[in-house]
Amino acid sequence: MSNRVIKVGVIGTGGMGGRHVRNLTNEVTGAQVVALMDVDQARLKEVAVACGASHTLTDGNALINHPDVEAVLIAAPDRFHAALTRACIAAGKPVFCEKPLATSAAEAYQVIAAEVAGGRRLVQLGFMREYDPAHVKVKQVMDSGQLGKTLAFHGVHVNQASGESTLDDVVINSAIHDIHSARWLMSDEIVRVYTSHVPYQPDRPHTARLVLIQLHFRNGGIGTIECNVEAGYGYEVDVKMTGESGAAQTNSLQSAVVCRANQRGQWVEEDWLQRFNTAYILETKAWIDALQKDAATGPSAWDGYMAMLVADACIESARSAQAVSVAIPETPSIYAGR
Ligand code: ISE
């Protein structure tokens, strides 16, 4: 295995991008952040000083094509993900893109077309729950077959407070994680969804504070996703898988149970950066380890595209109050084995 240092350029130095820069710098041996891009100059300079990056840019394409940059991490706003990822593919550079891959399945497909035309996987997607130790244990139990066939997936996803969000945003930015978890943990594709939502106000149906999705899988399994972006008490993500002869579930709260004054309580994390701290480190570590071997790993652009196909169906279902089917395309060979 090669121990060469991979020179990384990071696009977006906000909360998520800043965390990735910190992890790549302090937690991941084999990576060096050499370039940063952001339109916020003050933030850009602050992060550059902290990580020692020599190049600070305000244009994403300039960073991607910079001769010192070997691999790119995209943590820009969602609407830029697909175009920036395609620019990385055009430049022949490996890219770690935060989720979602795009803001529609049609846009995600353009990334697939570009990657497939290039003939090799260059994209890893930030579906970090695949690296959360509790989720990994549940996956191992279900895949071992010790609980028989997997019958159902239940996902609960709670955000402290998001501010008034649109239905599209809740599905594409938040529930997209749960859609991916469902596909990954069930080892199956979602073929039909029925979505209901609670808007912020009855006369603002294009908004959503809570989305409930019923899932039907190709092999007969079923599932539910509850995504509440306005819980008001903290951040939680948990899954429960039901097998023929048992169940496996995560228990996201790792804090001590404290009993005091007739109360039994537990501290609840504030946000995803706290809850998935370990997963964020492990996913970038896996990315760099793979790049050192000239390989690709983890959630792929195809996973991003399949999740977007389901997300589009969920939005259509919530708008029409009808169940919506998802046509499953054939998987291109470069994504086989995932
Ligand atoms: C955020 O962008 C994330 O990716 C978090 O994991 C998710 O829980 C949150 O809802 C999103 O807004």
PDB file of C-alpha atoms in Angstrom, residues 21 36 42 48 80 97-98 104 133-134 148 207 218 248 273 283 286 313 322:
ATOM      1  CA  VAL A  21     -10.870  20.357   6.594  1.00  0.00           C
ATOM      2  CA  LEU A  36      -9.594  26.073  -0.244  1.00  0.00           C
ATOM      3  CA  ALA A  42     -13.053  36.086   6.076  1.00  0.00           C
ATOM      4  CA  ALA A  48      -6.680  28.474   5.617  1.00  0.00           C
ATOM      5  CA  PHE A  80     -23.712  23.461  -6.859  1.00  0.00           C
ATOM      6  CA  CYS A  97     -19.078  15.199  -2.697  1.00  0.00           C
ATOM      7  CA  GLU A  98     -21.335  15.951   0.229  1.00  0.00           C
ATOM      8  CA  SER A 104     -33.093  16.359  -8.971  1.00  0.00           C
ATOM      9  CA  PRO A 133     -20.419   2.377  14.185  1.00  0.00           C
ATOM     10  CA  ALA A 134     -24.006   1.775  15.428  1.00  0.00           C
ATOM     11  CA  GLY A 148     -33.844 -14.417   8.945  1.00  0.00           C
ATOM     12  CA  THR A 207     -43.404  23.947   3.330  1.00  0.00           C
ATOM     13  CA  ARG A 218     -38.523  -4.652  -4.749  1.00  0.00           C
ATOM     14  CA  ALA A 248     -31.814  -4.828  15.406  1.00  0.00           C
ATOM     15  CA  LEU A 273     -21.649  17.372  13.573  1.00  0.00           C
ATOM     16  CA  GLU A 283     -15.619   8.369   5.788  1.00  0.00           C
ATOM     17  CA  ALA A 286     -11.735   5.578   3.912  1.00  0.00           C
ATOM     18  CA  ALA A 313     -40.989  10.307  -6.163  1.00  0.00           C
ATOM     19  CA  GLN A 322     -50.938   9.438  -4.288  1.00  0.00           C
TER      20      GLN A 322
END
